[in-house]
Short mmCIF file of C-alpha atoms and ligand atoms in Angstrom, two decimals:
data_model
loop_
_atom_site.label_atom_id
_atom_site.label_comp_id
_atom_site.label_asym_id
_atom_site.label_seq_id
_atom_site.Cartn_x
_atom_site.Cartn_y
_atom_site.Cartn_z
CA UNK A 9 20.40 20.07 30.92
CA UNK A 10 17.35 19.61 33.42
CA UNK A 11 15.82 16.45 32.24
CA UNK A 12 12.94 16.72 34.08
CA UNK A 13 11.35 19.85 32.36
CA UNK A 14 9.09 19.72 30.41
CA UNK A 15 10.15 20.46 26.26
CA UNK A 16 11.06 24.15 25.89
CA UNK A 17 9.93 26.70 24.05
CA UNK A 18 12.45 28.18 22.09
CA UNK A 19 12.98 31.84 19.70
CA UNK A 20 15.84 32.25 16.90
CA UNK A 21 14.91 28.33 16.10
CA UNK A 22 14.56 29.07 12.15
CA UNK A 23 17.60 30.70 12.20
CA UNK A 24 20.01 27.78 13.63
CA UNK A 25 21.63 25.55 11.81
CA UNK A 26 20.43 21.89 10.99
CA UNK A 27 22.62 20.45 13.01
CA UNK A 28 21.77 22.67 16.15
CA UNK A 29 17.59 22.37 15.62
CA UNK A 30 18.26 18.46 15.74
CA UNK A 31 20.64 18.55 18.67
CA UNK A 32 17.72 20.49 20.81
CA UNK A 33 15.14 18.64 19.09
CA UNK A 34 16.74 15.24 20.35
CA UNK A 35 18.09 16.74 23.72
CA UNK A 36 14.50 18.34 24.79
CA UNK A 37 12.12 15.77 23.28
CA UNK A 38 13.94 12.18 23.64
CA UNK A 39 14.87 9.71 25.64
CA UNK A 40 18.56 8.69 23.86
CA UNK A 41 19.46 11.74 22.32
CA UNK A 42 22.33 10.56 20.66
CA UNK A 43 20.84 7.10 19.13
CA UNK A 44 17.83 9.91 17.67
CA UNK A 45 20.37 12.34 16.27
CA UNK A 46 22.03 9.47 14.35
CA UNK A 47 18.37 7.91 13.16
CA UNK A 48 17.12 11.14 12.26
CA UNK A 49 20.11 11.47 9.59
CA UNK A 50 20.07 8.39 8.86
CA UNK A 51 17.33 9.25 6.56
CA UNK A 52 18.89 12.15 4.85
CA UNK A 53 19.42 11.71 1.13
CA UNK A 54 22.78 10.32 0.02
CA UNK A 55 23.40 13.00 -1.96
CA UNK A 56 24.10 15.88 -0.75
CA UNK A 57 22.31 18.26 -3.53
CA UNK A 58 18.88 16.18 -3.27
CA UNK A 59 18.98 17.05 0.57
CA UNK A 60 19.53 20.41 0.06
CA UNK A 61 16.84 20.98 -2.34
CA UNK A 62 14.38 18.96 -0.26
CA UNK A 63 15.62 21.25 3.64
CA UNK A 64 14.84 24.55 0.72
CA UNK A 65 11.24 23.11 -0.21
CA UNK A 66 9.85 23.98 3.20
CA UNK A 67 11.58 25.44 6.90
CA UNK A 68 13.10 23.63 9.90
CA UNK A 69 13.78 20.68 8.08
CA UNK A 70 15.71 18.34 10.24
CA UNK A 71 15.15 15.10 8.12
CA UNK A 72 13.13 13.06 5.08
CA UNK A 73 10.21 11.40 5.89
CA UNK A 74 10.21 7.96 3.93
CA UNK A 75 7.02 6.39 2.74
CA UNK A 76 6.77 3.95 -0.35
CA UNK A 77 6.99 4.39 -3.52
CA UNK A 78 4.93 1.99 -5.84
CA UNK A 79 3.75 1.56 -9.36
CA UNK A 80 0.97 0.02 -10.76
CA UNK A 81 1.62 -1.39 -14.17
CA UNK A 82 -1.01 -1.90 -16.92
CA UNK A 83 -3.18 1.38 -16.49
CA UNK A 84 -4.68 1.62 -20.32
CA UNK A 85 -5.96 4.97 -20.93
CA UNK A 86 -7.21 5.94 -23.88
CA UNK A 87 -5.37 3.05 -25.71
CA UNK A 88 -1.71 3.92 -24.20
CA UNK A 89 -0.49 2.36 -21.66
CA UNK A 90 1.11 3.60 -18.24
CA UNK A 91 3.16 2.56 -15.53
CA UNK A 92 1.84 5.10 -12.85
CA UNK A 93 3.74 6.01 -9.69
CA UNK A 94 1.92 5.69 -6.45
CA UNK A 95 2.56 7.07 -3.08
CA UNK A 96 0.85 6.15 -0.12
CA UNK A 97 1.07 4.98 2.93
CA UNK A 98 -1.98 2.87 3.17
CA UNK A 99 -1.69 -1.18 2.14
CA UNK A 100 -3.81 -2.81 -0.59
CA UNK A 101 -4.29 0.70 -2.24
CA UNK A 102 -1.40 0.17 -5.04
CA UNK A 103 -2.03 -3.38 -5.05
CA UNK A 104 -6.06 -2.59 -5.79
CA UNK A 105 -4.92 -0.34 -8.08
CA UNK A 106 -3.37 -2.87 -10.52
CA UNK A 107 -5.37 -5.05 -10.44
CA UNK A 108 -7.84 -3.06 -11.57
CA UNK A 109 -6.14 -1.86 -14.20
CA UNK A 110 -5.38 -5.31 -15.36
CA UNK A 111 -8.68 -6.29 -15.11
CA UNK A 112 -9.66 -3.52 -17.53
CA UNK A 113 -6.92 -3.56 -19.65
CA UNK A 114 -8.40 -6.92 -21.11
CA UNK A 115 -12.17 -4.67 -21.87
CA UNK A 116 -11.03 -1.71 -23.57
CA UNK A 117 -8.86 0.00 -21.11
CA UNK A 118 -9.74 3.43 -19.45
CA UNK A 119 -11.38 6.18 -21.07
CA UNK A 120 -10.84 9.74 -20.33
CA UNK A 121 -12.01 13.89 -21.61
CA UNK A 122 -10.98 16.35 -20.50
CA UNK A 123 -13.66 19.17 -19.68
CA UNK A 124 -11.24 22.30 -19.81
CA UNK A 125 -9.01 23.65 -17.21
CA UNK A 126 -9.75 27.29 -16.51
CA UNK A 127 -8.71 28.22 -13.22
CA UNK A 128 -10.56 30.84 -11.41
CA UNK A 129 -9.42 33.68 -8.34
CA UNK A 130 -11.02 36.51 -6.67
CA UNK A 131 -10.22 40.06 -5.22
CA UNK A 132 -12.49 40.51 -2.34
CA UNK A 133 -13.45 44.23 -1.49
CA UNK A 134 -15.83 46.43 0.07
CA UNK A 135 -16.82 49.68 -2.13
CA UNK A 136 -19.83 52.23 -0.91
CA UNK A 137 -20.31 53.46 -4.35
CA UNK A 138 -22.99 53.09 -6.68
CA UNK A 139 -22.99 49.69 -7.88
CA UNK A 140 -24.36 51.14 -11.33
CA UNK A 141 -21.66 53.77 -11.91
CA UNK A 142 -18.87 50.79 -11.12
CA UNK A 143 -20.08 48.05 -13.94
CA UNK A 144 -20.73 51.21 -15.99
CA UNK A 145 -16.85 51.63 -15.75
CA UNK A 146 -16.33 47.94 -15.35
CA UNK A 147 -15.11 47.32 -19.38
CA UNK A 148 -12.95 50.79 -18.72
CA UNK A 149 -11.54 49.04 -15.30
CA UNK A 150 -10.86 45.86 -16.95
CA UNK A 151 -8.88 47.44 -20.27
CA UNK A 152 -6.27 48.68 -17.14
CA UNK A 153 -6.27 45.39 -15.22
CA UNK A 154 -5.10 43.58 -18.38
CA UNK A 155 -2.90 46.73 -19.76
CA UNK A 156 -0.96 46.97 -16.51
CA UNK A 157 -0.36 43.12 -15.71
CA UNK A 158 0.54 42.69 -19.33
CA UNK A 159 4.14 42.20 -18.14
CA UNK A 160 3.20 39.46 -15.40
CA UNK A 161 1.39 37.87 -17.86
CA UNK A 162 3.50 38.00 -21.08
CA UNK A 163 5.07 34.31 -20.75
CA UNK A 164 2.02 32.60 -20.07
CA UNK A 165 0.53 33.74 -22.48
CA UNK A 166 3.01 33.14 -25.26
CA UNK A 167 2.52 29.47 -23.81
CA UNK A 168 -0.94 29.90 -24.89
CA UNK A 169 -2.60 30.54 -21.33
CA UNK A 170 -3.11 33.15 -19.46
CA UNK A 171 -5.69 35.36 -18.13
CA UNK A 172 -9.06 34.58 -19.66
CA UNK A 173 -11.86 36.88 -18.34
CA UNK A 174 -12.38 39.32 -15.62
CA UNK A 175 -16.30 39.64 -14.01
CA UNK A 176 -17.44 41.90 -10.98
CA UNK A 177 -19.58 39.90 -9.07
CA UNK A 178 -22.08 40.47 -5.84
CA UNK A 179 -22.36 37.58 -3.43
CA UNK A 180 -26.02 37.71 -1.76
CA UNK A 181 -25.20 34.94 0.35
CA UNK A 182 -22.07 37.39 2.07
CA UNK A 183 -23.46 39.38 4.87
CA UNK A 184 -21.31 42.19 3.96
CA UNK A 185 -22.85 45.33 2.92
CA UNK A 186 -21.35 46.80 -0.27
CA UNK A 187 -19.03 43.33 -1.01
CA UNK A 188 -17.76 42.82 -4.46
CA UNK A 189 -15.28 40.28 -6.29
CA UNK A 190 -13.34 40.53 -8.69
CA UNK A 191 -13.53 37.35 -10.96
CA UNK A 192 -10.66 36.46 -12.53
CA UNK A 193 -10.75 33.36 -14.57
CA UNK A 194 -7.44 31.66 -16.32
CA UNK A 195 -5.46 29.45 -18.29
CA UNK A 196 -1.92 28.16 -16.79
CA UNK A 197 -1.18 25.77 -19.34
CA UNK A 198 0.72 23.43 -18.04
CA UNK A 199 1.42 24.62 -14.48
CA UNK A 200 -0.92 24.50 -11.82
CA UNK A 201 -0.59 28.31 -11.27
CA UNK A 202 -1.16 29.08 -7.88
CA UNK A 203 2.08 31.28 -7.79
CA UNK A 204 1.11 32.88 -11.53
CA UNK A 205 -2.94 33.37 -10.17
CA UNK A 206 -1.72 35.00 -7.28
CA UNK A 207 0.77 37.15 -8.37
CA UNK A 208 -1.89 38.53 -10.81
CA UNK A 209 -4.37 38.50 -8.40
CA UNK A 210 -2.24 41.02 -6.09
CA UNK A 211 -1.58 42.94 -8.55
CA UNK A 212 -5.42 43.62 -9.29
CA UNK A 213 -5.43 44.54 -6.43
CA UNK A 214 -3.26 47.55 -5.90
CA UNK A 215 -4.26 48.58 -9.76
CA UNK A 216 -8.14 48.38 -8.25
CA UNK A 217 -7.37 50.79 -5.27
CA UNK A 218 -5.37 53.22 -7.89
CA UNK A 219 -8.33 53.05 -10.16
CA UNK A 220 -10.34 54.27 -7.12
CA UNK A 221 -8.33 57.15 -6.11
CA UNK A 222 -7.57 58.31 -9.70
CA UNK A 223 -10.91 57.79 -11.64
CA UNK A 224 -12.16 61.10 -12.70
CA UNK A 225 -15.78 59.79 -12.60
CA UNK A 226 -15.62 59.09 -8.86
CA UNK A 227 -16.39 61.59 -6.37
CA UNK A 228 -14.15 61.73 -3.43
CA UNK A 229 -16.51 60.04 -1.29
CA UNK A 230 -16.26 56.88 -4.17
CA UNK A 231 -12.38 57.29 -3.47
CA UNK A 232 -12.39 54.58 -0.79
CA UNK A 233 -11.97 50.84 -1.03
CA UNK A 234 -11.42 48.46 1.33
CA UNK A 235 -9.13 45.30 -0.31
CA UNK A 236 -10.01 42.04 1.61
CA UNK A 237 -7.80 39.45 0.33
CA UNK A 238 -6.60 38.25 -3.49
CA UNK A 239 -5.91 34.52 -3.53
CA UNK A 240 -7.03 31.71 -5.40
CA UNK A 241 -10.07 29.20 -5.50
CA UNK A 242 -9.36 25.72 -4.83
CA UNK A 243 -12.30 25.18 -6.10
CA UNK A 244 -12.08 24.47 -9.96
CA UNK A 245 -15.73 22.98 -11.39
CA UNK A 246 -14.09 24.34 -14.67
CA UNK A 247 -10.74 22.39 -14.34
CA UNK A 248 -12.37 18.82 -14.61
CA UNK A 249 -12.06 15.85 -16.64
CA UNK A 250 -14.10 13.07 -17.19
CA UNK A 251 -12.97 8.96 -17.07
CA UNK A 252 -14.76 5.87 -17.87
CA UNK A 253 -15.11 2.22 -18.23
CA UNK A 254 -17.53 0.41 -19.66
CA UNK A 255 -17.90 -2.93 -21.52
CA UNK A 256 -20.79 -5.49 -22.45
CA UNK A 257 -22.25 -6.94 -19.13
CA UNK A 258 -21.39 -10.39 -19.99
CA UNK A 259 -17.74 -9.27 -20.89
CA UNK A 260 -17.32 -8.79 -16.59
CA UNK A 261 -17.04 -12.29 -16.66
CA UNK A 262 -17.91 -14.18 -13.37
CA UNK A 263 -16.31 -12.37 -10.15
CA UNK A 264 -16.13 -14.50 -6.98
CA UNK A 265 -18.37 -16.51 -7.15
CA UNK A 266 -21.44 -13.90 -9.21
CA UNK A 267 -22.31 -14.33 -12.34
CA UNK A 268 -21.40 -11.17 -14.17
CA UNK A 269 -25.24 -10.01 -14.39
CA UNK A 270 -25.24 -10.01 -10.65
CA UNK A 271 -22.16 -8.64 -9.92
CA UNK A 272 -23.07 -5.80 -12.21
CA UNK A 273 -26.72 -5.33 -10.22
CA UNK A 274 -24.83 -5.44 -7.05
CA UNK A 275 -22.04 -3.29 -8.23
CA UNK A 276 -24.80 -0.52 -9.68
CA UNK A 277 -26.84 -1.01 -6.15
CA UNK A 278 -23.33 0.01 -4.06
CA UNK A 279 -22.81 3.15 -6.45
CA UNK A 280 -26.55 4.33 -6.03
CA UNK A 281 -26.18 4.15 -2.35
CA UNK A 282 -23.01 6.68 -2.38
CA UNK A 283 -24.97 9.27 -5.10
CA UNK A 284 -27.98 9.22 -2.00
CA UNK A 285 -26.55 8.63 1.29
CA UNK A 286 -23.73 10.99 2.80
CA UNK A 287 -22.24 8.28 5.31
CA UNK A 288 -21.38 5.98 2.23
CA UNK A 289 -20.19 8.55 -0.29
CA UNK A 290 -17.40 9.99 2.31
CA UNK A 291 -16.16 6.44 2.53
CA UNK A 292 -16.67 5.68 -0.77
CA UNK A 293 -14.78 9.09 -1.60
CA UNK A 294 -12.30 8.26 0.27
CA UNK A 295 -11.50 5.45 -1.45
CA UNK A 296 -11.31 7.19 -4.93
CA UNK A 297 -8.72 9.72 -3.23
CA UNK A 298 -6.91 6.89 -2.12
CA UNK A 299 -5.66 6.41 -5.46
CA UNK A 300 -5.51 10.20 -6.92
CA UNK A 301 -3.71 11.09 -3.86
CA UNK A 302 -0.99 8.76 -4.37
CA UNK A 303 -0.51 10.21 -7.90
CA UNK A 304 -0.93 13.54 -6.83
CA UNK A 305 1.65 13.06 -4.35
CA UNK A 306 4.07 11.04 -6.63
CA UNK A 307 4.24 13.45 -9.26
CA UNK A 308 4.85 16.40 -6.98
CA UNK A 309 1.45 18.24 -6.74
CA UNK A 310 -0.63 19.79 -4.06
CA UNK A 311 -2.72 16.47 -2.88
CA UNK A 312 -4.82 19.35 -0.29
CA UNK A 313 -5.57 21.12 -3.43
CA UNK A 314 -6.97 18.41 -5.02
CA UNK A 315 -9.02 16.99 -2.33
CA UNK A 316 -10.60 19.86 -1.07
CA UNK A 317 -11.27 20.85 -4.78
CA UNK A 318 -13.17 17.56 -5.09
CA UNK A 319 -15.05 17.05 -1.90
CA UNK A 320 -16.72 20.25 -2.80
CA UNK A 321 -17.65 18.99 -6.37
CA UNK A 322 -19.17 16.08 -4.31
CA UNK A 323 -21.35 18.20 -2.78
CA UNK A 324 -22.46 21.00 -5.55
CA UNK A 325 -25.82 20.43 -5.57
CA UNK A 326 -26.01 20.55 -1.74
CA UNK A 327 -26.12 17.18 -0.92
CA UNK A 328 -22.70 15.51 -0.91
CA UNK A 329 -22.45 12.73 -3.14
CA UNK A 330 -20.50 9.92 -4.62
CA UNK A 331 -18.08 11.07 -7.11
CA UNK A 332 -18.78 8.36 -9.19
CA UNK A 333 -21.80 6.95 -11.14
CA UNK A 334 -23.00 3.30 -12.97
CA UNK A 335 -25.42 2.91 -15.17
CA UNK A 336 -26.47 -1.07 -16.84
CA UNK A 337 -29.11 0.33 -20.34
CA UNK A 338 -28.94 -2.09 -23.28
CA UNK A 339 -26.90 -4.49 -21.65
CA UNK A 340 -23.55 -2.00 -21.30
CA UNK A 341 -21.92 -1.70 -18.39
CA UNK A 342 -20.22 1.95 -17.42
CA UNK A 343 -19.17 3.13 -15.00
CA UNK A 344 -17.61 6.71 -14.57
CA UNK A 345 -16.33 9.89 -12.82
CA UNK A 346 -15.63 13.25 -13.22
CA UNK A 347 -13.32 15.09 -11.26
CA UNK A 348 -12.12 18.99 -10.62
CA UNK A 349 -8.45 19.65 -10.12
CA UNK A 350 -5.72 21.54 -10.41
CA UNK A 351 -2.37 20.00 -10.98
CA UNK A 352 0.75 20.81 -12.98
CA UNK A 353 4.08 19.09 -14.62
CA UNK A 354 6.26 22.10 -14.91
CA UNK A 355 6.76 24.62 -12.00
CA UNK A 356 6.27 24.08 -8.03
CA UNK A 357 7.99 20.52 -6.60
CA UNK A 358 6.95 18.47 -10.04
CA UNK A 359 10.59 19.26 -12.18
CA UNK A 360 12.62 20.18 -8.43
CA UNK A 361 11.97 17.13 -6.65
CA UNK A 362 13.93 14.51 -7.37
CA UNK A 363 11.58 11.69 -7.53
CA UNK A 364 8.67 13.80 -8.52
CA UNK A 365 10.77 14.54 -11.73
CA UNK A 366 11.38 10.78 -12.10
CA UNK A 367 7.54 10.13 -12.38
CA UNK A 368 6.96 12.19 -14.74
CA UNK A 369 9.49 11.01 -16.37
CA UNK A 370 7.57 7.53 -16.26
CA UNK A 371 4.12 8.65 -17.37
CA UNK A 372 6.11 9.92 -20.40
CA UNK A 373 6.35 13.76 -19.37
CA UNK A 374 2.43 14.28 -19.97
CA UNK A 375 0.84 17.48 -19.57
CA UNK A 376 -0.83 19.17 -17.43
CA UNK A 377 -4.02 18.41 -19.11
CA UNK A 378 -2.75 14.20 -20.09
CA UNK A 379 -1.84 14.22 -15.87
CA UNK A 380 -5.44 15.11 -14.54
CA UNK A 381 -6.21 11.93 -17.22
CA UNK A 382 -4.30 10.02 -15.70
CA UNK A 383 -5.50 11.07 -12.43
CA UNK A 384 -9.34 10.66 -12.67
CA UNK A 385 -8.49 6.86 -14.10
CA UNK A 386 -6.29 5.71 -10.99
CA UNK A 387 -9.06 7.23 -8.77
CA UNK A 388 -11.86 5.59 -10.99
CA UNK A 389 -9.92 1.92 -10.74
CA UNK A 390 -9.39 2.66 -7.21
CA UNK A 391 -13.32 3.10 -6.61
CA UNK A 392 -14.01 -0.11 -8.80
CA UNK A 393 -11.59 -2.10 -7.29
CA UNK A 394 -13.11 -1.55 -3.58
CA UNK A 395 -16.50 -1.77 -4.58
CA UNK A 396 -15.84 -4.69 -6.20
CA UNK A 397 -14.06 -6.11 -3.32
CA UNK A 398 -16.89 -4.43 -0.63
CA UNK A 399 -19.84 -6.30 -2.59
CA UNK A 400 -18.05 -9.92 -2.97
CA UNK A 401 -15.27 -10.74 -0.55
CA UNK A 402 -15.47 -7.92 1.70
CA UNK A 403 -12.72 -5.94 2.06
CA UNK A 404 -10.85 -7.55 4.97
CA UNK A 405 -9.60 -10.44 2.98
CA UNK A 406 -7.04 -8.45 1.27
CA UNK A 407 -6.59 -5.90 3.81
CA UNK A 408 -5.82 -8.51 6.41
CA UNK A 409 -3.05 -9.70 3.94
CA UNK A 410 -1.22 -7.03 4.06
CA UNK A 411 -1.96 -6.58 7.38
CA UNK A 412 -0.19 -9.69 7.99
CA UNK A 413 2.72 -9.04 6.65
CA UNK A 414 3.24 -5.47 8.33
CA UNK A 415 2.39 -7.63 12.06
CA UNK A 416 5.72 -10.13 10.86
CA UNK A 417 7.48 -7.23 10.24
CA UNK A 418 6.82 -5.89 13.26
CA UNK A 419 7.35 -9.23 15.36
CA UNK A 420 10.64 -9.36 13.40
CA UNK A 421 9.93 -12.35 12.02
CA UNK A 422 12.29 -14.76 9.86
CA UNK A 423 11.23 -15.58 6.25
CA UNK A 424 10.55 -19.14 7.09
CA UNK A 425 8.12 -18.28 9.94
CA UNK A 426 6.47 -15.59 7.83
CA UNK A 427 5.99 -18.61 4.94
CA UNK A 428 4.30 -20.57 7.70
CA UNK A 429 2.18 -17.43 9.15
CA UNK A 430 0.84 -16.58 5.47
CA UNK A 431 -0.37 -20.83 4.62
CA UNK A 432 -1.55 -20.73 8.19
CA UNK A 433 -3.85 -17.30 7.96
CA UNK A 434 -4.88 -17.79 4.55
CA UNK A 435 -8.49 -19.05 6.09
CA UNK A 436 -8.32 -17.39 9.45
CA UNK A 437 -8.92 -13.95 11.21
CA UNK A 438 -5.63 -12.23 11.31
CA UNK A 439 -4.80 -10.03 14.85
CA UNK A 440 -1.53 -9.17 16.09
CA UNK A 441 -2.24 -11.06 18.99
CA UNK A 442 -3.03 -14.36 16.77
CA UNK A 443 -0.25 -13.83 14.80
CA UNK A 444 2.37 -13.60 17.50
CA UNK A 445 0.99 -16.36 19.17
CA UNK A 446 1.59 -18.41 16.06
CA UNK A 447 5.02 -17.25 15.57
CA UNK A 448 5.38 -18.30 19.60
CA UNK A 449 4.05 -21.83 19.05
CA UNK A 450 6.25 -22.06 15.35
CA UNK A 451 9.44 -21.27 16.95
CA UNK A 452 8.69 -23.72 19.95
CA UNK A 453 8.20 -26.31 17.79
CA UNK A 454 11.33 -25.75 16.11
C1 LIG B 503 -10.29 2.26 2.47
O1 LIG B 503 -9.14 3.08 2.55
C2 LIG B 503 -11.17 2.70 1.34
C3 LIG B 503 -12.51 2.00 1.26
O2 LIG B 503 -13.20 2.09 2.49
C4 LIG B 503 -13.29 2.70 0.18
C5 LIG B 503 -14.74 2.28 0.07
O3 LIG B 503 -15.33 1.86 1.08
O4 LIG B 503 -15.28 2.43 -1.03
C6 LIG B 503 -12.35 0.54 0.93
#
């Protein structure tokens, strides 16, 4: 092979086997082909069966990509406790985490509602009818939707879900002359039901352009319709649930240094900013997701879902926001969130990945509707835990801990220097560069 081409394209690459994608992965994109190949499945699972389920769950899968696996103890919620799982790749977020669910588990713990959890999807079309004649024979229209998906639907609705309503809508803001939807609003218990919602919602669709052609009210020039697309919403304002802290002012105790009055002023002052000011809620965001990511992740759901389900919530009212809010009356402190999602515990990756089964398994096989709980609380401690940081110590302190000890990994260093490097940073500005310097000078002086 020509070394000195550039990477190839290639056809037929889906349909080799493992073995062969690696072997021209490693031969047209690496320098040591053969120390690649045996790194790359190196991180295959042990056992065979895991592997294969993970190389099914998506297509050209040539290896795992490991990232860690945490838990932070102590999360109270609604006066159980949890153990929750946390993936992520980011330091400080799992450690955050904890602590702020220790710190609350000593003021009453988490509390959390949930708001209800309809999910909603649309058939798009075009139809050059009279709009009056169509919701004349919407109720007519509807009676067959729900008739002829009755099958599809039979098993979700004998878990108690299902298909809740179906609305014809017109979208002013769409600059598409004679544009309808089809609303279609449901239940999916205790999966997260994009495969269900879809299904359904393709259906509607080929039962809408039958309708069309076989209506007896319609004249043939009503015959027509043009199907856009039936899929899903990500986003879910009805799928939301609500979590809170709150305790007596005073009961915050004093945090680094501020007396808990001014801690809480300070604390109310940072959340304020995020509600008004775009560049501070993203961040501040951010850090919420840091935490319902990892749990999203952990437990096998659809983290894109999620986010993009909630960055639009943040910004309903046209002005993205904070997700989060504070208030101090009669001497109370609370502080709370509410949060749209859709996630599931049965279906999808949650019961067929391995490790996404053994989290649920850990939270105590909650629901669907216990899981989105669970959810909104990491993501709430998460937010307190770096606004509490942001407005005392700064965030770097803890950061730069971690930081640390991902620079001694790197440097390779031995457990006695990294006990020296951790006394000796403890009250100085971590950098790689300072770091390996240190470890230079240590193991000179050895
Ligand atoms: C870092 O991943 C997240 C924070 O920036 C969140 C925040 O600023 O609120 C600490």
């Amino acid at each position: 092979m020509n070394k000195s081409l550039p990477p190839k394209t290639i056809s037929g690459f889906s349909k080799m086997s493992k073995l062969g994608k690696i072997r021209w992965i490693v031969e047209n994109f690496f320098k040591d082909p053969e120390r690649v190949m045996q790194e790359l499945k190196q991180y295959w699972l042990h056992r065979e069966e895991d592997q294969k389920i993970l190389d099914a769950i998506s297509e050209n899968t040539i290896t795992t990509f490991p990232m860690p696996y945490s838990v932070a103890p102590n999360f109270i919620i609604n006066g159980r406790t949890y153990c929750v799982p946390m993936v992520t790749e980011e330091s400080s977020v799992v450690a955050a985490a904890s602590s702020a669910a220790k710190f609350w588990m000593t003021r009453g713990g988490f509390h959390t509602e949930l708001i209800d959890v309809e999910k909603v999807g649309h058939v798009h079309f075009v139809w050059r009818g009279e709009e009056a004649k169509l919701r004349q024979h919407f109720d007519e229209l509807k009676a067959l939707l729900l008739e002829q998906t009755a099958e599809l639907t039979a098993n979700m609705r004998k878990r108690g879900g299902g298909i809740r309503d179906i609305d014809l809508r017109t979208v002013v803001e769409v600059p598409i002359a004679h544009y309808y939807q089809l609303v279609v609003t449901f239940d999916t218990c205790d999966s997260m039901g994009a495969n269900f919602i879809n299904t359904v919602l393709e259906a509607f669709a080929r039962i809408l352009r039958q309708y069309f052609l076989t209506a007896p009210h319609f004249s043939d020039a009503e015959r027509d319709v043009e199907i856009l697309m039936a899929i899903l919403s990500n986003y879910t304002p009805q799928s939301r649930v609500h979590a809170e802290v709150r305790c007596a002012i005073e009961e915050l105790g004093e945090i680094e240094g501020y007396s808990a009055e001014e801690f809480a002023r300070r604390f109310k002052m940072a959340i304020d900013i995020a509600r008004h000011d775009i560049y501070r809620a993203v961040t501040h965001n951010k850090g919420i997701f840091n935490g319902v990511d990892a749990v999203v992740i952990a437990t096998g759901n659809d983290f894109r879902a999620v986010e993009a389900c909630g960055h639009s919530y943040a910004v309903q009212d046209g002005l993205y926001r904070g997700l989060s809010q504070c208030s101090l009356d009669d001497g109370t402190f609370r502080f709370w969130l509410e949060l749209p999602m859709a996630v599931g515990t049965v279906g999808g990756l949650t019961r067929l990945h391995p490790i996404a089964r053994r989290s649920l398994e850990l939270l105590g096989f909650p629901s669907a509707k216990e899981l989105m709980q669970i959810i909104a609380a990491v993501g709430l401690a998460q937010n307190f835990a770096a606004v509490r940081s942001l407005i005392t110590t700064g965030i770097q302190k803890g950061h730069m801990k971690m930081h640390l000890n991902n620079i001694l990994l790197e440097l390779g260093a031995t457990e006695e220097q990294s006990r020296a490097a951790v006394e000796y940073f403890k009250d100085k500005t971590v950098s790689y560069r300072a770091v390996a310097d240190f470890i230079r000078q240590f193991k000179n002086s050895c």
